[in-house]
Amino acid sequence: MSSAEALPEPEEPGTQAHASRVLLRFVEGLGETKVAAETRVPAGTTLFDAASWNGVAIDSTCGGHGTCKKCKVRVVSGSVPVSSVDSRAFGVEEIRDGWRLACRAEAHDDVVVHVPPLQTRPKAALAGVGRHVILRPAVQKRYLELEEPSLEDQRSDVERVLAAMDDLELRVPLEVARDLGRTLRAADFRVTAVICDEELIDVQPGDTSDRLYALAFDLGTTTVVANLLDLSTGVPLAVRSMLNKQQPFGADVISRISATMLDPDALATLRARAHETMDELAGEVCEHAEVAREEVYEIVVTGNVTMLQLALGIDPEPLSMAPFIIAARQLPPAHASDFGVSVHPRAPAVTFPALGAYVGGDIVAGLLATGVTLDRRIRLFIDVGTNSEIVLGSRDRVVATAAPAGPAFEAAQIRCGMRAAEGAIEGVTIADGGLSLQVIGDSEPLGMCGSGLVDAVAELVGAGLLDSTGRFVDDATAAAISPELASRFATIDKERVFVLAWRGNDPAASVFLSQRDVRELQFAKASIATGWNILTRELGVEVGDIAQVLLAGSFGSYLSAASAVKIGLVPKMALTRIVSAGNVAGEGAKIAALSIAERHASRAILEEVEYVELSGRTDFNDLFVDQLAFPS
Amino acid sequence: MSSAEALPEPEEPGTQAHASRVLLRFVEGLGETKVAAETRVPAGTTLFDAASWNGVAIDSTCGGHGTCKKCKVRVVSGSVPVSSVDSRAFGVEEIRDGWRLACRAEAHDDVVVHVPPLQTRPKAALAGVGRHVILRPAVQKRYLELEEPSLEDQRSDVERVLAAMDDLELRVPLEVARDLGRTLRAADFRVTAVICDEELIDVQPGDTSDRLYALAFDLGTTTVVANLLDLSTGVPLAVRSMLNKQQPFGADVISRISATMLDPDALATLRARAHETMDELAGEVCEHAEVAREEVYEIVVTGNVTMLQLALGIDPEPLSMAPFIIAARQLPPAHASDFGVSVHPRAPAVTFPALGAYVGGDIVAGLLATGVTLDRRIRLFIDVGTNSEIVLGSRDRVVATAAPAGPAFEAAQIRCGMRAAEGAIEGVTIADGGLSLQVIGDSEPLGMCGSGLVDAVAELVGAGLLDSTGRFVDDATAAAISPELASRFATIDKERVFVLAWRGNDPAASVFLSQRDVRELQFAKASIATGWNILTRELGVEVGDIAQVLLAGSFGSYLSAASAVKIGLVPKMALTRIVSAGNVAGEGAKIAALSIAERHASRAILEEVEYVELSGRTDFNDLFVDQLAFPS
């Protein structure tokens, strides 16, 4: 009897596993009893990828091509089909005993797998939200000292180079073949091969194997971030961000798409603007880290669907109107040059897949960085913005949707709204009948940013100055609560407002919150709350089952957890369980650059996460009205 | 007992099979007794390819991707490993009974395979030397009427198109994704997909499925030939040839390579000249057949290694000096644009593999067209030229070499040599003591081309006017043979000559054959004869075992079989067994355009044919001296 049969079946009653998922247990040690990891993955996932995503290191030098024969594992319970490479690595007896090459062994049933101890300890990096990433980039270099050809050894130049790396099966592009003969002979057949995934992208004279870099981009609608990574160490060498140069075409994706519909030249211009932004950032980080652009051999790009389609010159119009159709869930293979980024001329550009028109690669990157699809706990992921993406689930099943929150959080439609820059009120506290403000840069308040807006509304609701329907109370009620706060009410253009920061005595010149601003926020938060309420229904769980809320994106980082709960933007729970996860899209891009297994995981997310379209739903409006009110 | 066990073992004593080959028998009919084909193929060849190369048609719509599940065959004797796709097509019982999908079933042992009758009769074309080619081009079109997207069906545009062709697994290039949304919507989701191999190269509005073309090029050092093929019928629509515009850089490959070594810009120029030649031909054949250039979706290019490397901009220098190294036996994937041919912008360019620096893709194409590696008989293939390629063998084993014959056959170094154009003596007959000439265009003789040279020498040897060492006999001996012929001897610049066609009384103004001309031809034919003599040694056969001689190339077509035997250029045998095979390189290119299975066969030739390098051999010089003499 194999030891695994003794392990208890972990299925709990009521938690129906996703139909196409299988349970894998990786065990270590001689007794095969130490469970290193336990995970549910989509049927068909290789044991190698599943182990890697769960931090279980398996030996490999070929990157999963079935050629290095190092990733030997033994299936000790359950069965895994024999792949075509197994017969090259094992005898009949060993195959019968369950030995498989993990990189080609697809799990189609629940299995227990014994992983032999490693020969070498892999490098690893911490990235994302507590993710332990085993360093195995798609890019690698090999220094080769080749035999010179002779009449007895007339192998072609390409064959000679490939034979020196016979653990890999590489494609050789025409451009590399073109210069190979000259390079080999000029360098006395001592060269460095640059490999990206399954392609030999360069052969360089001499030994350059210690110089190996990649760029990870978060191509945001507002901000673009570039991270330069040293792929031999996993260390980020430089990071820079700048506003997306598409800004003059509008703050949000809809206005950018509209621009392309009004002007036939706008798509080309928007594309060029994105390219300029990305290339300028590439130049800055390379210069800072003293890395030549040609030493960057891969770029990873994440961003929402509109940003990626615009950057690649793909018509975005079908994204903007029902039924909201994207060009491709996984965009075709591209090169850095397709994004206008001047690095190595044959550097590929890796993009993340998208779940739908409004749940794009940035969210998939975020899920990769936070491990939502790997975790046992049910977690709620919200990227708050003009379009808010909401994901709910655990490793058993994950559902996702997009909620059109409107521009409240970007503060664009808010009368005194402004970006989160110096002078923006980012925090509001009402205590003891008085009001205090946190202003960015500790300077004179000039307006309020999204987090300030949420705080202000939350505090006013808490103080009783806004009722649960979102109406400012009348002066008498206000005065009864606090004369100081009551004095801040005023009327501008027949609209009732609450002054946060006076400038002189004129309310209209001051920083204030208007009744309409409150309505904007109500609509936004109701939209988001409706989103996660529908997702709990889809998943068949209660709001109380949610173990953690991850607030993603730059806005999520500033938002106060307490205020988010107070206005009902997130479910009510202990504040420590509401986590500002930061720029998880950018982290996801870094992870994909550092690990090819994690990159595969991001593609698996596409199959694992179900997209729920809200626009077609009959229950949306009812739920939305319910969510408009502030929790009491 | 399966019927196959009753079949006699075809191995004859003494014909040792090639170590890595297996014997396949394809049987038809209910009793499984009718042998449709019997062939030896390299171990690992799929049953599908092997059947196709031997004219046995197996159903398929997916082109061998394991998705259409139509290519069902049953292994009735011997065993074939179960592939990953078999479980999708068959039950356990059927797999146990030997059912396999032929496209993925690799033969590693001798097997007998039952092929079910076809559901549909495949189109076929006759091409090459009696080759029956089943029409299955890499290029195909599919007219699709797609469901329009809705909120209930939000599949991406790419997924929607691919789902309508779920028997294929296609890559979608970025350029196609870029325009797809617009095309689908402009055409009301009625489009034609253009597929080349595993790539979706275009999606066109409406139904264009009846327009499907390819170009087959023979990129010769002297002449370039273009064939336009209708891929829906297999019919060649137009053929044109012109001189390679690289001609000003020298008549042979060595002078072209030298040009690139002397002038750093020459490679770019030579490349451009090849591109101009090919593109001009493409324009001519398309215009003639009223086919738009954009309707040509693939080009196939064959040519010697130097021509292909020059056309692709790959430095040819290592080809020209020992140890004669080529860039790659199989050149990397290329596009028509890499050859400067303006057809469909994403049309691939398919090239043939090369066996060595001087046995290139043109020879592999020739072997494909003549079926040397498929035939039971031992055949000798000679492409006569400045560099002569020689191949010897049968389906059991094939060896190849290149013999530097010098320019005698091109008539470049011959004093009265000229191209095979109007006015060239192409045939010479000596009978009844008199001499008669065949002149191209029945016009006044201006010189002699290669076949005229061979004929003249053969006839003079036959008449006794040239002795077996290649010396003209003295006047007395000549006069004893024939006074008329003796009167044609003269001396020009102290060299003895034989006048073929007088112009007035001045021998120097006439068309003559000089003693040095005879020596040139002797060296050339000795080089070639040494080549095939060494190959018979390599193969372990006698010259008498050779069943057929195939004379390839335009020169081979003109050469008289009798004269070739008389001078010892080819082995002595019945003249009917010496076949002028014509432009087999061009035929091979056409075959590869018409059939993806044949194209696979051309790649298999690379593994099947052993290249023998003559320059390193110690027995070359001895044999060469033996072969200098003319056979008595």
Tab-separated table of N, CA, C and O in Angstrom, chain B residues 430-492:
chain	number	residue	atom	x	y	z
B	430	ILE	N	29.034	11.432	-85.822
B	430	ILE	CA	30.030	11.036	-86.834
B	430	ILE	C	29.591	9.681	-87.371
B	430	ILE	O	29.417	8.737	-86.590
B	431	ALA	N	29.330	9.641	-88.636
B	431	ALA	CA	28.917	8.373	-89.239
B	431	ALA	C	29.412	8.330	-90.675
B	431	ALA	O	29.456	9.373	-91.352
B	432	ASP	N	29.770	7.152	-91.127
B	432	ASP	CA	30.239	6.956	-92.508
B	432	ASP	C	31.349	7.938	-92.874
B	432	ASP	O	31.360	8.480	-93.975
B	433	GLY	N	32.239	8.170	-91.898
B	433	GLY	CA	33.373	9.046	-92.168
B	433	GLY	C	33.016	10.505	-92.316
B	433	GLY	O	33.849	11.330	-92.650
B	434	GLY	N	31.771	10.860	-92.056
B	434	GLY	CA	31.387	12.265	-92.144
B	434	GLY	C	30.813	12.749	-90.824
B	434	GLY	O	30.517	11.966	-89.927
B	435	LEU	N	30.640	14.079	-90.705
B	435	LEU	CA	30.209	14.690	-89.450
B	435	LEU	C	28.939	15.481	-89.684
B	435	LEU	O	28.827	16.218	-90.660
B	436	SER	N	27.927	15.302	-88.814
B	436	SER	CA	26.748	16.165	-88.915
B	436	SER	C	26.452	16.781	-87.541
B	436	SER	O	26.799	16.223	-86.510
B	437	LEU	N	25.838	17.962	-87.587
B	437	LEU	CA	25.630	18.754	-86.368
B	437	LEU	C	24.151	19.014	-86.141
B	437	LEU	O	23.391	19.189	-87.096
B	438	GLN	N	23.738	19.037	-84.840
B	438	GLN	CA	22.431	19.600	-84.499
B	438	GLN	C	22.681	20.960	-83.863
B	438	GLN	O	23.409	21.061	-82.875
B	439	VAL	N	22.057	21.957	-84.440
B	439	VAL	CA	22.281	23.324	-83.955
B	439	VAL	C	20.952	23.874	-83.430
B	439	VAL	O	19.910	23.715	-84.073
B	440	ILE	N	21.013	24.484	-82.273
B	440	ILE	CA	19.788	25.038	-81.694
B	440	ILE	C	19.240	26.124	-82.606
B	440	ILE	O	19.981	27.015	-83.047
B	441	GLY	N	17.962	26.045	-82.947
B	441	GLY	CA	17.331	27.019	-83.839
B	441	GLY	C	17.619	26.745	-85.311
B	441	GLY	O	17.303	27.577	-86.145
B	442	ASP	N	18.247	25.585	-85.577
B	442	ASP	CA	18.591	25.224	-86.955
B	442	ASP	C	19.301	26.353	-87.688
B	442	ASP	O	19.118	26.542	-88.896
B	443	SER	N	20.095	27.090	-86.977
B	443	SER	CA	20.733	28.265	-87.599
B	443	SER	C	22.211	28.000	-87.833
B	443	SER	O	22.705	26.882	-87.634
B	444	GLU	N	22.909	29.007	-88.262
B	444	GLU	CA	24.355	28.939	-88.472
B	444	GLU	C	25.024	28.631	-87.124
B	444	GLU	O	24.752	29.278	-86.126
B	445	PRO	N	25.944	27.645	-87.046
B	445	PRO	CA	26.599	27.348	-85.770
B	445	PRO	C	27.477	28.510	-85.308
B	445	PRO	O	28.272	29.031	-86.107
B	446	LEU	N	27.314	28.896	-84.049
B	446	LEU	CA	28.106	30.000	-83.479
B	446	LEU	C	29.079	29.500	-82.424
B	446	LEU	O	30.036	30.192	-82.072
B	447	GLY	N	28.837	28.326	-81.897
B	447	GLY	CA	29.677	27.775	-80.831
B	447	GLY	C	29.070	26.468	-80.408
B	447	GLY	O	28.158	25.950	-81.072
B	448	MET	N	29.561	25.917	-79.295
B	448	MET	CA	28.925	24.681	-78.839
B	448	MET	C	28.586	24.811	-77.358
B	448	MET	O	29.296	25.462	-76.587
B	449	CYS	N	27.477	24.203	-76.997
B	449	CYS	CA	27.112	24.192	-75.580
B	449	CYS	C	27.607	22.876	-74.971
B	449	CYS	O	28.246	22.059	-75.656
B	450	GLY	N	27.330	22.674	-73.693
B	450	GLY	CA	27.881	21.527	-72.963
B	450	GLY	C	27.566	20.196	-73.612
B	450	GLY	O	28.442	19.325	-73.738
B	451	SER	N	26.294	20.020	-74.034
B	451	SER	CA	25.930	18.719	-74.606
B	451	SER	C	26.630	18.514	-75.945
B	451	SER	O	27.012	17.393	-76.295
B	452	GLY	N	26.861	19.585	-76.689
B	452	GLY	CA	27.601	19.498	-77.944
B	452	GLY	C	29.036	19.082	-77.682
B	452	GLY	O	29.608	18.236	-78.400
B	453	LEU	N	29.625	19.640	-76.633
B	453	LEU	CA	30.988	19.286	-76.252
B	453	LEU	C	31.087	17.798	-75.937
B	453	LEU	O	31.978	17.100	-76.432
B	454	VAL	N	30.165	17.323	-75.116
B	454	VAL	CA	30.189	15.912	-74.725
B	454	VAL	C	30.002	15.028	-75.962
B	454	VAL	O	30.734	14.055	-76.155
B	455	ASP	N	29.040	15.401	-76.803
B	455	ASP	CA	28.794	14.645	-78.031
B	455	ASP	C	30.038	14.618	-78.923
B	455	ASP	O	30.430	13.566	-79.441
B	456	ALA	N	30.629	15.782	-79.112
B	456	ALA	CA	31.800	15.875	-80.001
B	456	ALA	C	32.891	14.956	-79.502
B	456	ALA	O	33.462	14.154	-80.271
B	457	VAL	N	33.194	15.043	-78.207
B	457	VAL	CA	34.261	14.210	-77.655
B	457	VAL	C	33.889	12.743	-77.774
B	457	VAL	O	34.702	11.903	-78.200
B	458	ALA	N	32.635	12.409	-77.435
B	458	ALA	CA	32.216	11.008	-77.490
B	458	ALA	C	32.328	10.464	-78.903
B	458	ALA	O	32.826	9.351	-79.123
B	459	GLU	N	31.892	11.237	-79.862
B	459	GLU	CA	31.930	10.777	-81.242
B	459	GLU	C	33.359	10.651	-81.742
B	459	GLU	O	33.697	9.718	-82.491
B	460	LEU	N	34.235	11.591	-81.360
B	460	LEU	CA	35.632	11.521	-81.794
B	460	LEU	C	36.324	10.314	-81.171
B	460	LEU	O	37.137	9.651	-81.814
B	461	VAL	N	35.997	10.027	-79.921
B	461	VAL	CA	36.537	8.827	-79.284
B	461	VAL	C	36.027	7.603	-80.036
B	461	VAL	O	36.803	6.706	-80.398
B	462	GLY	N	34.736	7.609	-80.327
B	462	GLY	CA	34.121	6.477	-81.010
B	462	GLY	C	34.728	6.269	-82.396
B	462	GLY	O	34.936	5.128	-82.845
B	463	ALA	N	35.051	7.378	-83.068
B	463	ALA	CA	35.611	7.291	-84.421
B	463	ALA	C	37.100	6.976	-84.400
B	463	ALA	O	37.705	6.755	-85.452
B	464	GLY	N	37.692	6.993	-83.189
B	464	GLY	CA	39.121	6.714	-83.081
B	464	GLY	C	39.982	7.935	-83.307
B	464	GLY	O	41.200	7.834	-83.401
B	465	LEU	N	39.389	9.139	-83.395
B	465	LEU	CA	40.175	10.351	-83.615
B	465	LEU	C	40.714	10.922	-82.301
B	465	LEU	O	41.596	11.789	-82.312
B	466	LEU	N	40.155	10.475	-81.200
B	466	LEU	CA	40.696	10.789	-79.870
B	466	LEU	C	41.061	9.443	-79.259
B	466	LEU	O	40.241	8.514	-79.284
B	467	ASP	N	42.291	9.335	-78.721
B	467	ASP	CA	42.622	8.052	-78.118
B	467	ASP	C	42.093	8.004	-76.684
B	467	ASP	O	41.551	8.987	-76.183
B	468	SER	N	42.254	6.846	-76.030
B	468	SER	CA	41.618	6.690	-74.727
B	468	SER	C	42.243	7.603	-73.668
B	468	SER	O	41.632	7.888	-72.649
B	469	THR	N	43.453	8.132	-73.910
B	469	THR	CA	44.056	9.050	-72.942
B	469	THR	C	43.562	10.476	-73.163
B	469	THR	O	43.909	11.382	-72.410
B	470	GLY	N	42.810	10.684	-74.267
B	470	GLY	CA	42.274	12.013	-74.508
B	470	GLY	C	43.121	12.832	-75.469
B	470	GLY	O	42.924	14.037	-75.584
B	471	ARG	N	44.066	12.209	-76.142
B	471	ARG	CA	44.912	12.917	-77.119
B	471	ARG	C	44.334	12.784	-78.502
B	471	ARG	O	43.917	11.702	-78.908
B	472	PHE	N	44.328	13.882	-79.281
B	472	PHE	CA	43.967	13.774	-80.689
B	472	PHE	C	44.996	12.890	-81.383
B	472	PHE	O	46.202	13.006	-81.110
B	473	VAL	N	44.540	12.034	-82.282
B	473	VAL	CA	45.495	11.194	-83.016
B	473	VAL	C	46.269	12.055	-84.014
B	473	VAL	O	45.848	13.181	-84.323
B	474	ASP	N	47.388	11.543	-84.514
B	474	ASP	CA	48.157	12.350	-85.472
B	474	ASP	C	47.464	12.324	-86.835
B	474	ASP	O	46.533	11.552	-87.064
B	475	ASP	N	47.936	13.179	-87.729
B	475	ASP	CA	47.257	13.347	-89.018
B	475	ASP	C	47.203	12.057	-89.810
B	475	ASP	O	46.202	11.748	-90.467
B	476	ALA	N	48.285	11.285	-89.728
B	476	ALA	CA	48.341	10.045	-90.496
B	476	ALA	C	47.238	9.098	-90.036
B	476	ALA	O	46.482	8.547	-90.855
B	477	THR	N	47.116	8.906	-88.730
B	477	THR	CA	46.079	8.031	-88.194
B	477	THR	C	44.710	8.540	-88.574
B	477	THR	O	43.825	7.763	-88.969
B	478	ALA	N	44.538	9.872	-88.493
B	478	ALA	CA	43.241	10.473	-88.826
B	478	ALA	C	42.896	10.211	-90.279
B	478	ALA	O	41.777	9.801	-90.614
B	479	ALA	N	43.879	10.406	-91.142
B	479	ALA	CA	43.631	10.250	-92.568
B	479	ALA	C	43.246	8.826	-92.888
B	479	ALA	O	42.410	8.561	-93.758
B	480	ALA	N	43.846	7.864	-92.142
B	480	ALA	CA	43.515	6.466	-92.352
B	480	ALA	C	42.075	6.177	-91.970
B	480	ALA	O	41.419	5.307	-92.537
B	481	ILE	N	41.569	6.917	-91.046
B	481	ILE	CA	40.180	6.701	-90.596
B	481	ILE	C	39.199	7.332	-91.568
B	481	ILE	O	38.235	6.698	-92.003
B	482	SER	N	39.454	8.622	-91.881
B	482	SER	CA	38.540	9.309	-92.793
B	482	SER	C	39.202	10.580	-93.297
B	482	SER	O	39.529	11.461	-92.502
B	483	PRO	N	39.399	10.690	-94.605
B	483	PRO	CA	40.043	11.897	-95.136
B	483	PRO	C	39.211	13.141	-94.824
B	483	PRO	O	39.764	14.196	-94.508
B	484	GLU	N	37.893	13.004	-94.880
B	484	GLU	CA	37.039	14.183	-94.627
B	484	GLU	C	37.273	14.687	-93.200
B	484	GLU	O	37.490	15.882	-92.970
B	485	LEU	N	37.269	13.762	-92.256
B	485	LEU	CA	37.445	14.147	-90.860
B	485	LEU	C	38.867	14.628	-90.598
B	485	LEU	O	39.078	15.603	-89.871
B	486	ALA	N	39.838	13.976	-91.238
B	486	ALA	CA	41.233	14.366	-91.032
B	486	ALA	C	41.453	15.807	-91.475
B	486	ALA	O	42.236	16.540	-90.868
B	487	SER	N	40.695	16.208	-92.480
B	487	SER	CA	40.880	17.571	-92.991
B	487	SER	C	40.401	18.623	-91.985
B	487	SER	O	40.656	19.808	-92.131
B	488	ARG	N	39.676	18.187	-90.997
B	488	ARG	CA	39.183	19.138	-89.990
B	488	ARG	C	40.206	19.433	-88.897
B	488	ARG	O	39.983	20.304	-88.068
B	489	PHE	N	41.322	18.670	-88.848
B	489	PHE	CA	42.355	18.990	-87.860
B	489	PHE	C	43.117	20.222	-88.286
B	489	PHE	O	43.382	20.416	-89.474
B	490	ALA	N	43.449	21.058	-87.368
B	490	ALA	CA	44.228	22.264	-87.657
B	490	ALA	C	45.012	22.625	-86.405
B	490	ALA	O	44.893	21.966	-85.374
B	491	THR	N	45.832	23.651	-86.486
B	491	THR	CA	46.592	24.118	-85.317
B	491	THR	C	46.325	25.606	-85.113
B	491	THR	O	46.417	26.391	-86.058
B	492	ILE	N	45.923	25.964	-83.951
B	492	ILE	CA	45.680	27.381	-83.613
B	492	ILE	C	46.524	27.684	-82.382
B	492	ILE	O	46.412	26.992	-81.354
